[in-house]
Short mmCIF file of C-alpha atoms and ligand atoms in Angstrom, two decimals:
data_model
loop_
_atom_site.label_atom_id
_atom_site.label_comp_id
_atom_site.label_asym_id
_atom_site.label_seq_id
_atom_site.Cartn_x
_atom_site.Cartn_y
_atom_site.Cartn_z
CA MET T 1 -35.89 34.77 -33.11
CA PRO T 2 -37.83 36.71 -30.45
CA TYR T 3 -35.89 37.36 -27.25
CA ASN T 4 -36.70 34.96 -24.43
CA LEU T 5 -36.03 36.89 -21.20
CA LYS T 6 -36.82 35.94 -17.61
CA LEU T 7 -36.73 36.98 -13.99
CA ILE T 8 -35.47 34.51 -11.39
CA GLY T 9 -35.99 34.94 -7.66
CA TYR T 10 -38.36 34.31 -4.79
CA PRO T 11 -40.89 35.76 -4.17
CA ILE T 12 -41.25 37.66 -7.48
CA LYS T 13 -45.00 37.70 -8.18
CA HIS T 14 -45.21 41.43 -7.36
CA SER T 15 -42.03 42.43 -9.22
CA MET T 16 -42.23 45.49 -11.50
CA SER T 17 -39.54 44.07 -13.82
CA PRO T 18 -41.99 42.39 -16.27
CA TRP T 19 -43.86 45.68 -16.73
CA ILE T 20 -40.60 47.59 -17.24
CA HIS T 21 -39.03 45.15 -19.73
CA LYS T 22 -42.23 44.66 -21.74
CA GLU T 23 -42.38 48.42 -22.06
CA PHE T 24 -38.71 48.44 -23.21
CA LEU T 25 -39.47 45.75 -25.83
CA LYS T 26 -42.35 47.88 -27.12
CA ARG T 27 -40.32 51.09 -27.12
CA THR T 28 -37.35 49.59 -28.97
CA GLY T 29 -39.54 47.61 -31.39
CA ILE T 30 -37.81 44.38 -30.39
CA GLU T 31 -39.83 41.17 -30.42
CA GLY T 32 -39.65 39.11 -27.27
CA SER T 33 -41.05 38.10 -23.94
CA TYR T 34 -40.08 38.66 -20.30
CA SER T 35 -41.57 36.18 -17.88
CA LEU T 36 -41.28 35.05 -14.28
CA PHE T 37 -39.25 31.96 -13.43
CA GLU T 38 -39.79 31.60 -9.72
CA ILE T 39 -37.50 29.20 -7.85
CA ASN T 40 -38.81 28.29 -4.44
CA PRO T 41 -36.00 27.96 -1.86
CA GLU T 42 -37.19 24.38 -1.32
CA ASP T 43 -36.75 23.53 -5.03
CA ASP T 44 -33.58 21.97 -6.43
CA PHE T 45 -31.81 25.14 -7.65
CA GLU T 46 -29.45 23.32 -10.02
CA ALA T 47 -32.25 21.31 -11.62
CA LYS T 48 -34.24 24.50 -12.16
CA LEU T 49 -31.25 26.16 -13.85
CA LEU T 50 -30.87 23.16 -16.16
CA GLN T 51 -34.52 23.51 -17.10
CA LEU T 52 -33.89 27.21 -17.80
CA LYS T 53 -30.92 26.34 -20.05
CA LYS T 54 -33.14 23.94 -22.02
CA GLU T 55 -35.75 26.63 -22.49
CA GLN T 56 -33.02 28.56 -24.35
CA THR T 57 -33.27 31.81 -22.52
CA ASP T 58 -31.37 34.72 -24.05
CA GLY T 59 -30.91 36.36 -20.69
CA PHE T 60 -32.39 36.84 -17.26
CA ASN T 61 -32.46 39.06 -14.22
CA ILE T 62 -31.76 37.43 -10.94
CA THR T 63 -32.93 38.82 -7.65
CA VAL T 64 -33.23 37.93 -3.97
CA PRO T 65 -32.30 35.44 -2.62
CA TYR T 66 -30.11 34.18 -5.50
CA LYS T 67 -27.83 37.08 -6.49
CA GLU T 68 -24.81 35.38 -4.90
CA LYS T 69 -25.85 31.77 -5.36
CA ILE T 70 -25.98 32.09 -9.17
CA ILE T 71 -22.25 32.95 -9.38
CA SER T 72 -21.00 29.36 -9.21
CA TYR T 73 -23.24 28.43 -12.19
CA LEU T 74 -21.86 31.12 -14.52
CA ASP T 75 -19.23 30.63 -17.23
CA GLU T 76 -17.95 34.20 -16.93
CA ILE T 77 -18.44 37.15 -14.62
CA ASP T 78 -17.86 40.80 -15.32
CA GLU T 79 -15.50 42.77 -13.07
CA THR T 80 -18.16 44.85 -11.30
CA ALA T 81 -20.27 41.79 -10.46
CA ARG T 82 -17.16 40.01 -9.22
CA GLU T 83 -16.26 42.92 -6.94
CA MET T 84 -19.86 43.00 -5.67
CA GLN T 85 -20.00 39.21 -5.34
CA ALA T 86 -23.57 39.69 -6.59
CA VAL T 87 -25.14 39.29 -10.03
CA ASN T 88 -28.48 40.76 -11.13
CA THR T 89 -28.24 40.20 -14.89
CA VAL T 90 -27.14 37.19 -16.93
CA VAL T 91 -26.76 37.04 -20.69
CA ALA T 92 -26.57 33.77 -22.62
CA LYS T 93 -24.01 34.12 -25.42
CA ASN T 94 -22.94 31.17 -27.59
CA GLY T 95 -24.16 28.78 -24.90
CA LYS T 96 -22.23 30.57 -22.15
CA TRP T 97 -23.79 32.36 -19.21
CA ILE T 98 -22.13 35.70 -18.37
CA GLY T 99 -23.03 37.59 -15.18
CA TYR T 100 -23.25 41.35 -14.63
CA ASN T 101 -24.42 43.69 -11.91
CA THR T 102 -26.28 46.79 -13.09
CA ASP T 103 -27.57 48.04 -9.71
CA GLY T 104 -24.81 50.59 -9.03
CA ILE T 105 -24.60 51.94 -12.55
CA GLY T 106 -28.41 52.01 -12.70
CA TYR T 107 -28.47 54.16 -9.60
CA VAL T 108 -25.87 56.58 -10.98
CA ARG T 109 -27.75 56.84 -14.29
CA ALA T 110 -31.02 57.55 -12.45
CA LEU T 111 -29.44 60.29 -10.40
CA THR T 112 -27.58 61.82 -13.37
CA SER T 113 -30.78 61.93 -15.34
CA ALA T 114 -32.65 63.75 -12.52
CA TYR T 115 -29.79 66.00 -11.35
CA PRO T 116 -27.11 66.32 -14.07
CA ARG T 117 -25.58 69.33 -12.27
CA LEU T 118 -24.36 67.10 -9.41
CA PHE T 119 -21.83 65.33 -11.58
CA GLN T 120 -20.62 68.56 -13.13
CA MET T 121 -19.43 69.74 -9.70
CA THR T 122 -15.71 69.42 -9.09
CA ASP T 123 -16.03 69.34 -5.29
CA LEU T 124 -19.11 67.13 -4.92
CA LYS T 125 -19.41 65.76 -1.37
CA ILE T 126 -21.44 62.58 -0.96
CA LEU T 127 -22.68 60.75 2.14
CA ILE T 128 -24.06 57.22 1.89
CA ILE T 129 -26.20 56.06 4.83
CA GLY T 130 -26.01 52.26 5.24
CA SER T 131 -23.42 49.69 4.22
CA GLY T 132 -25.32 46.68 2.88
CA GLY T 133 -25.36 45.22 -0.63
CA ALA T 134 -27.11 48.23 -2.17
CA ALA T 135 -24.63 50.70 -0.63
CA ARG T 136 -21.79 48.57 -1.94
CA GLY T 137 -23.00 48.78 -5.56
CA ILE T 138 -23.68 52.50 -5.33
CA TYR T 139 -20.33 53.31 -3.69
CA TYR T 140 -18.47 51.30 -6.32
CA ALA T 141 -20.28 52.97 -9.23
CA LEU T 142 -19.88 56.49 -7.78
CA ALA T 143 -16.17 55.90 -7.16
CA ARG T 144 -15.75 54.82 -10.79
CA SER T 145 -17.77 57.70 -12.14
CA GLY T 146 -15.20 60.13 -10.71
CA SER T 147 -16.65 61.19 -7.34
CA GLU T 148 -13.83 61.91 -4.90
CA VAL T 149 -15.52 62.43 -1.53
CA ILE T 150 -17.83 59.55 -0.62
CA ASP T 151 -18.36 59.23 3.13
CA LEU T 152 -20.23 56.39 4.81
CA ALA T 153 -22.48 56.29 7.87
CA ASN T 154 -23.44 52.93 9.28
CA ARG T 155 -24.56 51.27 12.50
CA THR T 156 -21.88 48.59 12.09
CA ARG T 157 -18.52 50.26 11.40
CA SER T 158 -16.78 47.15 10.06
CA LYS T 159 -19.28 46.88 7.18
CA ALA T 160 -18.56 50.47 6.16
CA GLU T 161 -14.83 49.72 6.29
CA GLU T 162 -15.31 46.82 3.85
CA ILE T 163 -17.05 49.14 1.41
CA ALA T 164 -14.40 51.86 1.75
CA ALA T 165 -11.84 49.28 0.62
CA LEU T 166 -13.57 49.27 -2.81
CA GLY T 167 -12.50 52.85 -3.48
CA THR T 168 -9.79 53.94 -5.88
CA ASP T 169 -6.69 56.05 -5.05
CA LYS T 170 -8.69 59.16 -5.89
CA VAL T 171 -11.54 58.52 -3.45
CA ASN T 172 -11.53 59.84 0.11
CA THR T 173 -13.89 58.19 2.58
CA GLU T 174 -14.61 59.09 6.21
CA ILE T 175 -16.66 56.64 8.22
CA TYR T 176 -19.26 57.88 10.72
CA SER T 177 -21.70 56.39 13.14
CA ILE T 178 -25.33 57.27 12.36
CA SER T 179 -25.47 59.84 15.20
CA GLU T 180 -22.18 61.45 14.13
CA ALA T 181 -23.53 61.71 10.58
CA GLU T 182 -26.64 63.46 11.84
CA GLY T 183 -24.43 66.31 13.05
CA VAL T 184 -22.58 66.82 9.74
CA LEU T 185 -25.43 66.43 7.21
CA ALA T 186 -25.30 70.10 6.23
CA SER T 187 -21.84 69.69 4.69
CA TYR T 188 -23.01 67.36 1.88
CA ASP T 189 -24.27 68.05 -1.63
CA LEU T 190 -25.72 64.57 -1.95
CA ILE T 191 -27.03 62.24 0.77
CA ILE T 192 -28.00 58.72 -0.27
CA GLN T 193 -30.15 56.58 2.03
CA THR T 194 -29.63 52.84 1.41
CA THR T 195 -30.85 51.12 4.60
CA SER T 196 -34.23 49.41 4.89
CA VAL T 197 -35.31 51.83 7.64
CA GLY T 198 -38.49 53.62 6.56
CA MET T 199 -39.69 50.89 4.21
CA MET T 200 -43.33 49.78 4.44
CA PRO T 201 -44.81 48.79 6.86
CA ASN T 202 -42.47 51.00 8.94
CA GLU T 203 -42.91 54.14 6.88
CA GLU T 204 -43.02 56.36 9.99
CA GLN T 205 -39.32 55.57 10.65
CA ALA T 206 -36.14 57.21 9.33
CA PRO T 207 -32.54 56.15 9.98
CA LEU T 208 -31.74 59.68 11.24
CA THR T 209 -33.25 63.15 11.45
CA ILE T 210 -32.47 65.87 8.93
CA ARG T 211 -32.52 69.28 10.63
CA GLU T 212 -30.43 71.28 8.19
CA LEU T 213 -29.11 70.84 4.65
CA LYS T 214 -26.60 72.65 2.48
CA GLU T 215 -28.16 74.94 -0.14
CA ASP T 216 -29.17 72.97 -3.26
CA ALA T 217 -28.40 69.63 -1.57
CA VAL T 218 -30.07 66.49 -2.92
CA VAL T 219 -31.40 63.75 -0.65
CA SER T 220 -31.91 60.42 -2.39
CA ASP T 221 -33.65 57.39 -0.90
CA ILE T 222 -33.45 54.00 -2.61
CA ILE T 223 -36.61 52.81 -0.82
CA TYR T 224 -39.59 52.94 -3.22
CA GLN T 225 -42.34 51.69 -0.96
CA PRO T 226 -43.41 54.28 0.02
CA ILE T 227 -42.21 56.54 -2.80
CA LYS T 228 -41.87 59.54 -0.49
CA THR T 229 -40.19 58.23 2.66
CA LYS T 230 -40.12 59.98 6.01
CA LEU T 231 -36.50 61.00 5.31
CA LEU T 232 -37.47 62.61 2.00
CA GLN T 233 -40.30 64.46 3.77
CA GLN T 234 -37.80 65.81 6.31
CA ALA T 235 -35.51 66.89 3.46
CA GLU T 236 -38.34 68.82 1.81
CA GLN T 237 -39.14 70.60 5.07
CA VAL T 238 -35.65 72.15 5.04
CA ASN T 239 -35.84 72.99 1.32
CA GLY T 240 -33.80 70.03 0.10
CA ASN T 241 -34.16 68.54 -3.37
CA ILE T 242 -35.35 64.94 -3.34
CA HIS T 243 -34.71 61.91 -5.52
CA PHE T 244 -36.99 58.84 -5.54
CA GLY T 245 -35.87 55.21 -5.28
CA HIS T 246 -38.15 53.80 -7.99
CA THR T 247 -36.08 55.54 -10.67
CA MET T 248 -33.19 53.19 -9.81
CA LEU T 249 -35.43 50.25 -10.76
CA LEU T 250 -35.92 51.73 -14.22
CA TYR T 251 -32.29 52.46 -14.92
CA GLN T 252 -30.86 49.18 -13.63
CA ALA T 253 -33.39 47.54 -15.97
CA GLN T 254 -32.36 49.83 -18.84
CA SER T 255 -28.76 48.75 -18.36
CA ALA T 256 -29.71 45.04 -18.23
CA PHE T 257 -31.82 45.41 -21.40
CA GLU T 258 -28.85 47.05 -23.11
CA ILE T 259 -26.63 44.08 -22.17
CA TRP T 260 -29.14 41.60 -23.66
CA THR T 261 -30.15 43.48 -26.81
CA GLY T 262 -27.56 46.21 -27.42
CA LYS T 263 -30.41 48.74 -27.46
CA LEU T 264 -30.77 51.65 -25.05
CA ALA T 265 -34.48 51.95 -24.22
CA ASN T 266 -35.90 55.42 -23.77
CA VAL T 267 -37.27 55.69 -20.23
CA THR T 268 -38.94 59.10 -20.65
CA ASP T 269 -42.24 59.28 -18.74
CA MET T 270 -41.82 55.78 -17.35
CA ASP T 271 -40.92 57.05 -13.87
CA THR T 272 -44.28 58.81 -13.51
CA GLN T 273 -46.11 55.72 -14.76
CA LEU T 274 -44.14 53.46 -12.44
CA GLN T 275 -44.82 55.78 -9.51
CA GLN T 276 -48.56 55.59 -10.24
CA ILE T 277 -48.48 51.79 -10.41
CA LEU T 278 -46.53 51.54 -7.15
CA GLU T 279 -48.78 54.00 -5.36
CA GLY T 280 -51.92 52.33 -6.63
CA ARG T 281 -51.26 48.84 -5.43
P1 LIG H 1 -29.31 45.56 1.09
O1 LIG H 1 -28.60 44.43 0.41
O2 LIG H 1 -30.72 45.77 0.61
O3 LIG H 1 -28.52 46.82 1.12
P2 LIG H 1 -28.53 44.61 3.71
O4 LIG H 1 -27.30 44.07 3.13
O5 LIG H 1 -29.30 43.80 4.68
O6 LIG H 1 -29.57 45.06 2.60
O7 LIG H 1 -28.15 46.03 4.38
C1 LIG H 1 -29.01 46.73 5.16
C2 LIG H 1 -28.36 48.02 5.66
O8 LIG H 1 -29.33 48.68 6.45
C3 LIG H 1 -27.16 47.80 6.55
O9 LIG H 1 -26.27 48.88 6.41
C4 LIG H 1 -27.78 47.85 7.96
O10 LIG H 1 -26.89 48.25 8.98
P3 LIG H 1 -25.83 47.22 9.65
O11 LIG H 1 -24.70 47.11 8.67
O12 LIG H 1 -25.43 47.86 10.90
O13 LIG H 1 -26.59 45.94 9.84
C5 LIG H 1 -28.82 48.90 7.76
N1 LIG H 1 -29.91 48.79 8.74
C6 LIG H 1 -30.91 47.88 8.74
N2 LIG H 1 -31.73 48.09 9.79
C7 LIG H 1 -31.22 49.18 10.46
C8 LIG H 1 -31.62 49.92 11.62
N3 LIG H 1 -32.73 49.60 12.31
N4 LIG H 1 -30.87 50.99 11.98
C9 LIG H 1 -29.76 51.33 11.29
N5 LIG H 1 -29.34 50.68 10.19
C10 LIG H 1 -30.05 49.61 9.78
#
């Protein structure tokens, strides 16, 4: 039977996920479809899910604004998704719906693929700017992939403290205000920007100013509209290496596809294609 895969969310008409997953189906030689299943916030959510169950979906991605709401309709939830209290991937197995969250691991895979040397360092120092849902997933995945210094900078300190509580015994986390972080940027090997500051239509903004970076440092921005944010432009001006946010889209999708089909899709060249699509629209 061909795979019947879907994306649930609102609004999702401009999502890149159908393009990505159709490409994965092609590349792995698996028969199937990936289609939009938009649920308007005014619709009856439960009734829509029942309809989805009847359509015998094999799995779906779930995005804003339903990543938390879906949890009470699942039969099982994986540990990472439970810790995140957010699900972006559901697989239907023997009539049961099981929820996962591939955002954090997708981010780590994207970064490892672009800069493998980072994770070979024994004294890697990481700073995450922002403490929302995206920062949470990334912090959790980095902590579990063995990183030991993961500092946080956020406008609201209490939100950073909540994230720091997700660390393991091995992880050390200092919490900074945004202006304090600005003064210590040059001590990090990896700086990850996770706030919405700098996203279109406010692409002239950046959450802070980069004046100096450590040699070989990488600055990563999870914003992908625009692809090259103001912060990444600043990083380049002081000879920093940069990492683009759209690659996270590809790798979180790769991980979801693997959960549904057991096949690891090859994403080679897809980041350039995705960049062109995003820049062209
Ligand atoms: P997401 O789930 O996409 O990460 P979110 O949970 O709304 O989105 O988190 C947004 C993050 O961007 C938060 O860390 C937020 O800071 P606060 O915790 O202080 O709210 C940060 N953010 C948003 N707008 C900001 C701004 N103008 N300046 C600084 N930080 C901002």
